[in-house]
mmCIF file of C-alpha atoms in Angstrom:
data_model
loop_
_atom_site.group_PDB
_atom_site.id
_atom_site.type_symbol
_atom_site.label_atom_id
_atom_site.label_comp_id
_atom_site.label_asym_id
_atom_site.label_seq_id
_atom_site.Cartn_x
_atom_site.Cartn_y
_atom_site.Cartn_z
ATOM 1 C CA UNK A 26 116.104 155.106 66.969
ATOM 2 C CA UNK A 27 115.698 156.419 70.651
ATOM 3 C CA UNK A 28 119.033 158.401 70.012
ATOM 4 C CA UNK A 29 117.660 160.308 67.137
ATOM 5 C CA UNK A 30 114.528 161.122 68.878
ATOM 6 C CA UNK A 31 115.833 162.120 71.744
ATOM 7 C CA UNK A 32 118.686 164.671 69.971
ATOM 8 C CA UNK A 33 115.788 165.843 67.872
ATOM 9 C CA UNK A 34 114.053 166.600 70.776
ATOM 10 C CA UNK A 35 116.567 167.787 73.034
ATOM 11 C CA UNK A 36 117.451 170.422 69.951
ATOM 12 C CA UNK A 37 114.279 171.381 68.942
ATOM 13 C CA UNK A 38 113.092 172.360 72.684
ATOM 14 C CA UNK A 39 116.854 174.313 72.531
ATOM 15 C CA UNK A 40 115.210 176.370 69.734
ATOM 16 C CA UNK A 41 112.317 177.039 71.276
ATOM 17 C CA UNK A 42 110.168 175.078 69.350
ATOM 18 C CA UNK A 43 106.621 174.300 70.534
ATOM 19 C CA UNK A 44 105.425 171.074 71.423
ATOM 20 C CA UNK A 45 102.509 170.625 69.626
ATOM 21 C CA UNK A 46 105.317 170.973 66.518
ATOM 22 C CA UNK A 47 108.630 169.387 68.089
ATOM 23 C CA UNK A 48 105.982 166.390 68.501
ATOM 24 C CA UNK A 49 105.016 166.298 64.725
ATOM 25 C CA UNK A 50 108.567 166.665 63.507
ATOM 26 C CA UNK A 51 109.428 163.737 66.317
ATOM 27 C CA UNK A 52 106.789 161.734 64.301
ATOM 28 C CA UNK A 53 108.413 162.626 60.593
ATOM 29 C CA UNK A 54 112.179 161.900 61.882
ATOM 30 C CA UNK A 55 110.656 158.586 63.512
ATOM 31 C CA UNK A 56 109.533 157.546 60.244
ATOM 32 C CA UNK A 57 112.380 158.789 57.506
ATOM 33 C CA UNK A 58 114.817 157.000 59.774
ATOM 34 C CA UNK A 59 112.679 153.775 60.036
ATOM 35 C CA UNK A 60 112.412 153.968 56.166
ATOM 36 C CA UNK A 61 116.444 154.255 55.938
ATOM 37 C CA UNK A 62 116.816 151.152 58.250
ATOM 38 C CA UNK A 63 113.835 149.139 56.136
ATOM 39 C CA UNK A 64 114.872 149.699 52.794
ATOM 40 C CA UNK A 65 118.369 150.723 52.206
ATOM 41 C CA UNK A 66 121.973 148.831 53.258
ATOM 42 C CA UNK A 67 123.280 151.974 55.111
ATOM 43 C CA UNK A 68 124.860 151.406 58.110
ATOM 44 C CA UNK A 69 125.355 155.359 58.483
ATOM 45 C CA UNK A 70 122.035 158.137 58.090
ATOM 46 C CA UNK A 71 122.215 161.586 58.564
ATOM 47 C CA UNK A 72 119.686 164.000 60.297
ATOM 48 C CA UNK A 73 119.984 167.348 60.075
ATOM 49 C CA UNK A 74 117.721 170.275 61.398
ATOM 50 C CA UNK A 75 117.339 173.663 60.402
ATOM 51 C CA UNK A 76 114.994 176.779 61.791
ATOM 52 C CA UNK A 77 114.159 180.209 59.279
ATOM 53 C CA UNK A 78 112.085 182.077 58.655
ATOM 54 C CA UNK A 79 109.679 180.750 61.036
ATOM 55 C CA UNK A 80 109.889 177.180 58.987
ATOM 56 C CA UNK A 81 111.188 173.947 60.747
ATOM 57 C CA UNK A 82 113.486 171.831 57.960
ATOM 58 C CA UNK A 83 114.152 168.106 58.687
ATOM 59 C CA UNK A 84 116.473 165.877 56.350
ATOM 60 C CA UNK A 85 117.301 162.674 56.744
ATOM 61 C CA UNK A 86 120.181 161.193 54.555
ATOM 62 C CA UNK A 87 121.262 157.500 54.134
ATOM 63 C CA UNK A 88 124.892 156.867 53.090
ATOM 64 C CA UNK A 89 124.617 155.523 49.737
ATOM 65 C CA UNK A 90 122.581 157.851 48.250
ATOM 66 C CA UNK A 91 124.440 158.440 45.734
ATOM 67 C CA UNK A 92 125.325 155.557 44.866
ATOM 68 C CA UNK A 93 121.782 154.058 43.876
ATOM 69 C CA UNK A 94 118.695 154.634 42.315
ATOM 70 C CA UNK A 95 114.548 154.445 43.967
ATOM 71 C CA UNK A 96 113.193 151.241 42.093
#
């Protein structure tokens, strides 16, 4: 989990993001990824980060998405 915070960190700041958000979105990727390791069998996520339009995007993708369905 450290890794992922500290890329998302280390990438946001690169942006020029400010703190008071890079420290909310540090708090949102801390728990989506926590959530993948809890309740799913991935042993692969993805996070991905995107900046427009003055809008910070944050995604965070577990393997077998596809294969299965929310209960």
């Amino acid at each position: 989990m450290s890794t992922i915070r500290a890329a998302v960190r280390e990438r946001l700041r690169t942006w020029g993001v400010s703190p008071h958000v890079c420290d909310d979105a540090l708090l949102v990727a801390s728990e989506l990824v926590t959530n993948v390791i809890t309740h799913t069998l991935s042993d692969h996520l993805e996070c991905r980060l995107s900046v427009g339009a003055g809008l910070l995007r944050l995604e965070v993708e577990d393997e077998i998405r596809a294969r299965t369905l929310p209960a």
